[in-house]
Coordinates of C-alpha atoms in Angstrom, one line a residue:
M1 CA -26.3 54.5 69.7
S2 CA -23.4 52.1 69.1
L3 CA -23.2 48.7 67.3
A4 CA -22.6 47.0 70.7
Q5 CA -25.9 48.3 72.0
V6 CA -27.7 47.1 68.9
L7 CA -26.1 43.6 69.3
N8 CA -27.1 43.5 72.9
G9 CA -30.7 44.1 71.8
I10 CA -30.4 41.4 69.2
A11 CA -29.0 38.9 71.8
L12 CA -31.9 39.6 74.1
G13 CA -34.3 39.4 71.2
A14 CA -32.7 36.0 70.3
L15 CA -33.6 34.6 73.7
L16 CA -37.1 35.9 73.5
M17 CA -37.5 34.4 70.0
I18 CA -36.6 30.9 71.2
L19 CA -38.7 31.1 74.3
S20 CA -41.7 32.8 72.7
S21 CA -41.9 30.4 69.7
G22 CA -42.3 27.5 72.0
L23 CA -45.2 29.2 73.9
A24 CA -46.8 30.2 70.6
M25 CA -46.7 26.6 69.3
I26 CA -48.5 25.3 72.4
F27 CA -51.1 28.0 72.3
G28 CA -51.7 27.6 68.6
L29 CA -52.5 23.9 68.8
R30 CA -53.7 23.3 72.3
G31 CA -55.3 26.8 72.9
V32 CA -53.5 26.8 76.3
T33 CA -52.1 29.9 77.7
N34 CA -49.3 28.1 79.5
F35 CA -48.5 30.3 82.5
S36 CA -45.9 27.7 83.6
H37 CA -43.7 28.5 80.5
G38 CA -41.5 30.9 82.5
S39 CA -40.9 28.2 85.1
L40 CA -40.0 25.8 82.4
Y41 CA -37.4 28.3 81.2
M42 CA -36.1 28.6 84.8
A43 CA -36.0 24.8 85.1
G44 CA -33.9 24.6 81.9
A45 CA -31.4 27.1 83.4
Y46 CA -31.1 25.1 86.6
V47 CA -30.6 21.8 84.7
A48 CA -28.0 23.5 82.6
Y49 CA -26.2 24.7 85.8
S50 CA -26.0 21.2 87.2
A51 CA -24.9 19.7 83.9
A52 CA -22.3 22.4 83.4
Q53 CA -21.0 21.7 87.0
H54 CA -20.8 17.9 86.5
V55 CA -20.0 17.6 82.8
N56 CA -19.6 20.7 80.7
F57 CA -21.7 23.5 79.2
W58 CA -22.0 21.7 75.8
A59 CA -23.6 18.8 77.6
A60 CA -25.9 21.3 79.3
L61 CA -27.2 22.6 76.0
I62 CA -28.3 19.1 75.1
L63 CA -29.5 17.9 78.5
A64 CA -31.7 20.9 79.3
P65 CA -33.9 20.6 76.2
V66 CA -34.1 16.8 76.6
V67 CA -35.2 17.0 80.3
L68 CA -37.7 19.7 79.5
A69 CA -39.1 17.7 76.6
V70 CA -39.7 14.8 79.0
L71 CA -41.5 17.2 81.3
G72 CA -43.5 18.2 78.3
V73 CA -44.7 14.6 78.0
V74 CA -46.0 14.8 81.6
L75 CA -47.7 18.2 80.9
E76 CA -49.4 16.9 77.8
L77 CA -50.6 13.5 79.1
A78 CA -51.4 14.5 82.7
F79 CA -52.8 18.0 82.2
F80 CA -53.2 19.5 78.7
R81 CA -55.0 16.5 77.3
R82 CA -57.4 16.2 80.2
L83 CA -58.1 20.0 80.2
Q84 CA -58.7 20.3 76.4
N85 CA -62.5 20.7 76.8
R86 CA -62.3 23.0 79.8
S87 CA -62.5 26.8 79.8
H88 CA -59.5 28.9 79.2
I89 CA -59.6 30.4 82.7
E90 CA -59.6 26.9 84.3
T91 CA -56.7 25.8 82.1
G92 CA -54.8 29.0 82.9
L93 CA -55.3 28.6 86.6
V94 CA -54.0 25.0 86.4
T95 CA -50.8 26.1 84.6
F96 CA -50.3 29.0 87.0
G97 CA -50.5 26.4 89.8
L98 CA -48.0 24.2 88.1
A99 CA -45.6 27.2 87.8
M100 CA -45.8 27.8 91.5
V101 CA -45.2 24.1 92.3
L102 CA -42.3 23.8 89.9
E103 CA -40.7 27.0 91.3
R104 CA -41.0 25.6 94.9
V105 CA -39.5 22.2 93.8
I106 CA -36.5 24.0 92.2
V107 CA -35.9 26.0 95.4
L108 CA -36.0 22.9 97.5
I109 CA -33.4 21.2 95.2
W110 CA -31.1 24.1 94.4
G111 CA -31.9 26.6 97.1
E112 CA -32.6 30.3 96.8
R113 CA -29.2 31.7 96.1
T114 CA -28.1 33.1 92.8
L115 CA -26.0 30.7 90.8
S116 CA -23.5 31.5 88.0
V117 CA -22.7 29.4 84.9
Q118 CA -19.5 30.0 83.1
A119 CA -19.5 30.2 79.4
P120 CA -17.2 27.6 77.8
A121 CA -13.6 28.5 77.2
L122 CA -14.2 28.7 73.5
L123 CA -16.8 31.4 73.9
S124 CA -15.4 33.2 77.0
G125 CA -13.5 35.9 75.2
T126 CA -14.4 38.6 72.7
T127 CA -14.7 38.8 68.9
S128 CA -13.6 41.8 66.9
I129 CA -16.5 43.4 65.0
A130 CA -16.1 46.6 63.0
G131 CA -13.1 47.6 65.1
F132 CA -14.5 46.9 68.6
E133 CA -14.5 43.8 70.8
Y134 CA -17.8 42.1 71.6
P135 CA -18.5 39.1 73.9
S136 CA -18.3 35.9 71.8
Y137 CA -21.0 34.2 73.9
R138 CA -23.6 36.8 73.0
L139 CA -22.8 36.3 69.4
F140 CA -23.2 32.6 69.9
I141 CA -26.7 33.1 71.3
I142 CA -27.6 35.2 68.2
V143 CA -26.3 32.5 65.8
V144 CA -28.1 29.7 67.7
A145 CA -31.4 31.6 67.6
L146 CA -31.1 32.4 63.9
V147 CA -30.2 28.8 63.0
L148 CA -33.0 27.5 65.1
A149 CA -35.5 29.9 63.7
V150 CA -34.7 29.0 60.1
G151 CA -34.7 25.3 60.9
L152 CA -38.1 25.5 62.7
V153 CA -39.7 27.5 59.9
L154 CA -38.4 25.0 57.3
W155 CA -39.6 22.0 59.4
I156 CA -43.1 23.4 59.8
R157 CA -43.4 24.3 56.1
S158 CA -41.7 21.3 54.5
S159 CA -42.1 18.2 56.7
R160 CA -45.1 15.9 56.9
T161 CA -45.3 16.5 60.7
G162 CA -45.2 20.3 60.1
L163 CA -48.1 19.9 57.6
H164 CA -50.1 18.0 60.3
I165 CA -49.3 20.7 62.9
R166 CA -50.6 23.4 60.5
A167 CA -53.7 21.4 59.7
A168 CA -54.5 20.6 63.3
S169 CA -54.0 24.3 64.3
Q170 CA -56.6 25.3 61.8
D171 CA -59.3 22.8 62.8
V172 CA -58.6 19.9 65.2
Q173 CA -61.8 17.9 64.4
T174 CA -61.3 18.2 60.6
A175 CA -57.7 17.1 60.9
G176 CA -58.8 14.1 62.9
I177 CA -61.4 13.2 60.3
L178 CA -58.7 13.4 57.6
G179 CA -56.7 10.8 59.4
I180 CA -54.2 12.9 61.3
N181 CA -53.3 11.6 64.7
V182 CA -54.0 14.8 66.6
D183 CA -52.9 13.5 70.0
R184 CA -49.5 12.5 68.5
V185 CA -49.2 15.9 66.9
S186 CA -50.1 17.6 70.1
L187 CA -47.6 15.6 72.1
I188 CA -44.8 16.6 69.6
V189 CA -45.8 20.3 69.8
V190 CA -45.9 20.4 73.6
C191 CA -42.6 18.5 73.9
L192 CA -40.9 20.8 71.4
G193 CA -42.3 23.9 73.1
C194 CA -41.0 22.8 76.4
A195 CA -37.6 21.8 74.9
L196 CA -37.3 25.3 73.4
A197 CA -38.0 26.7 76.9
G198 CA -35.3 24.5 78.3
L199 CA -32.8 25.6 75.6
S200 CA -33.5 29.3 76.1
G201 CA -33.0 28.8 79.9
A202 CA -29.7 27.0 79.2
L203 CA -28.5 29.8 76.9
A204 CA -29.6 32.4 79.4
A205 CA -27.7 30.9 82.3
P206 CA -24.3 32.3 81.5
Y207 CA -25.8 35.5 80.3
F208 CA -28.1 36.4 83.2
S209 CA -27.1 34.0 86.0
V210 CA -29.6 31.5 87.5
Y211 CA -32.1 32.5 90.3
P212 CA -35.6 31.4 91.3
E213 CA -37.4 34.5 90.1
M214 CA -36.0 34.4 86.6
G215 CA -39.1 32.6 85.3
V216 CA -41.6 35.1 86.7
N217 CA -39.5 38.1 85.5
I218 CA -39.6 37.0 81.9
L219 CA -43.1 35.4 81.7
I220 CA -45.0 38.7 81.3
T221 CA -42.6 39.8 78.5
V222 CA -43.0 36.5 76.7
L223 CA -46.8 36.6 77.0
I224 CA -46.7 40.1 75.5
V225 CA -44.5 38.9 72.7
V226 CA -46.9 36.1 71.8
V227 CA -49.9 38.4 71.9
V228 CA -48.1 41.1 69.9
G229 CA -46.9 38.6 67.3
G230 CA -50.3 37.0 67.0
A231 CA -51.4 34.4 69.4
G232 CA -50.4 31.0 67.9
S233 CA -48.1 32.4 65.2
I234 CA -44.6 31.2 65.5
G235 CA -43.2 33.6 62.9
G236 CA -45.1 36.5 64.5
A237 CA -43.6 35.6 67.9
M238 CA -40.1 35.4 66.5
V239 CA -40.4 38.9 64.8
A240 CA -42.1 40.4 67.9
G241 CA -39.5 38.9 70.2
M242 CA -36.5 40.2 68.2
G243 CA -38.1 43.6 67.8
L244 CA -39.0 43.9 71.5
G245 CA -35.5 42.8 72.6
I246 CA -33.9 45.5 70.4
V247 CA -36.3 48.3 71.4
Q248 CA -36.1 47.5 75.1
T249 CA -32.3 47.3 75.2
L250 CA -31.9 50.6 73.3
G251 CA -34.6 52.2 75.4
S252 CA -32.7 51.3 78.5
V253 CA -29.7 53.3 77.2
W254 CA -31.7 56.3 76.2
N255 CA -34.2 56.4 79.1
P256 CA -33.9 53.6 81.6
S257 CA -37.0 54.6 83.6
L258 CA -39.1 54.5 80.4
S259 CA -37.7 51.3 79.0
V260 CA -39.5 49.1 81.5
L261 CA -42.8 50.3 80.0
V262 CA -41.8 49.3 76.4
P263 CA -43.5 45.9 76.5
D264 CA -46.7 47.3 77.9
I265 CA -46.8 50.2 75.4
A266 CA -46.1 47.8 72.5
L267 CA -49.0 45.6 73.7
A268 CA -51.5 48.5 73.9
V269 CA -50.5 49.9 70.5
V270 CA -50.7 46.6 68.7
L271 CA -54.0 45.6 70.3
L272 CA -55.6 49.0 69.4
W273 CA -54.2 48.9 65.9
R274 CA -54.5 45.1 65.1
P275 CA -56.3 43.1 67.8
A276 CA -55.3 39.8 66.3
G277 CA -51.6 40.6 66.6
L278 CA -49.1 41.2 63.8
A279 CA -49.6 37.8 62.2
G280 CA -53.1 36.7 63.3
K281 CA -54.1 33.7 65.3
R282 CA -52.9 30.7 63.3
V283 CA -49.9 28.6 63.9
R284 CA -47.7 29.3 60.9
A285 CA -44.1 30.0 60.0

C-alpha cells in the first residue's frame, strides 16, 4: 500500500462526503429518501461541463451549485412539501420517477456520449508529496471537501438557522409551536442539499468524466453511506463516506473483484451491529 493509493481513497471519500451530507440533510428534516439525488449529482456535472466550455472551470464550480439550488426550490415547493404527509414508499417512488425524468432531459440536451472536462491550468499538474508526484486536482478535491465539512458543521452548530434545523429535525410540530418557520428551514435544507449534489458533480467532472449513467452508478453507494452513517446524521454521513471511499479504493488494489462488494458488506455489518447507523437518526453535526 502506497501513500498515493491512500490519497486516492481520500479523494473518492471526499466526493462521497459532499454528496452524502446533502442527502442526509434532506432525509433528516424532510424524512424523504431522495432517489433523485444521484441525478442531481449528474446534472451538476453536466452544468459544470457547459460552464467550463463557455466560461471556465472556476465559474462552473459556482454555477453548478447555484443551478442545482434553484432546482431544489422546485423540488421542495412542487414535490416534497406536497408529499410530506404521504407514505415513504409513495415519496420514494415519486423521487425515483423524477430521477428518470431528469436523466432523460439531460440526455436530450447533451446527448449520450461521454464528455470530458479539463481541470484548470493551475491544478492540471502534480504536487510533490513525501518524494512522489501526486495530481494537484485530487488534492484540491480533498481540500475543498475538508473546508466544506468544517464550515457545514460550524454553521449547523453555531448559527441561528443551524439551531432551527436541529430543532426541526427533532420534532417538526414542536419547532413550529416554538415559532420556527419550518417551511423556510425546509426550503433552506433542500436547496443546500441539492447545491451540495451540484458541487460534488462539478468536482467529479474532471475526475471521472461526464456520462448519463454516472448518477445511477453512485446513488446506491451514497444511500449506503447515509444508512451506515446514521440516516439523517450529517456527521455520520461524512465519516462513513470518507471511510468507505478509502476502504473501497484500497480494496480495488488488493482484490478488485471483492472491492465491489465493500459497500454491501459495510451495510450488512453495520445494520447487524448498530441498526440505527453509526450516529443514529438525528440531523446533527
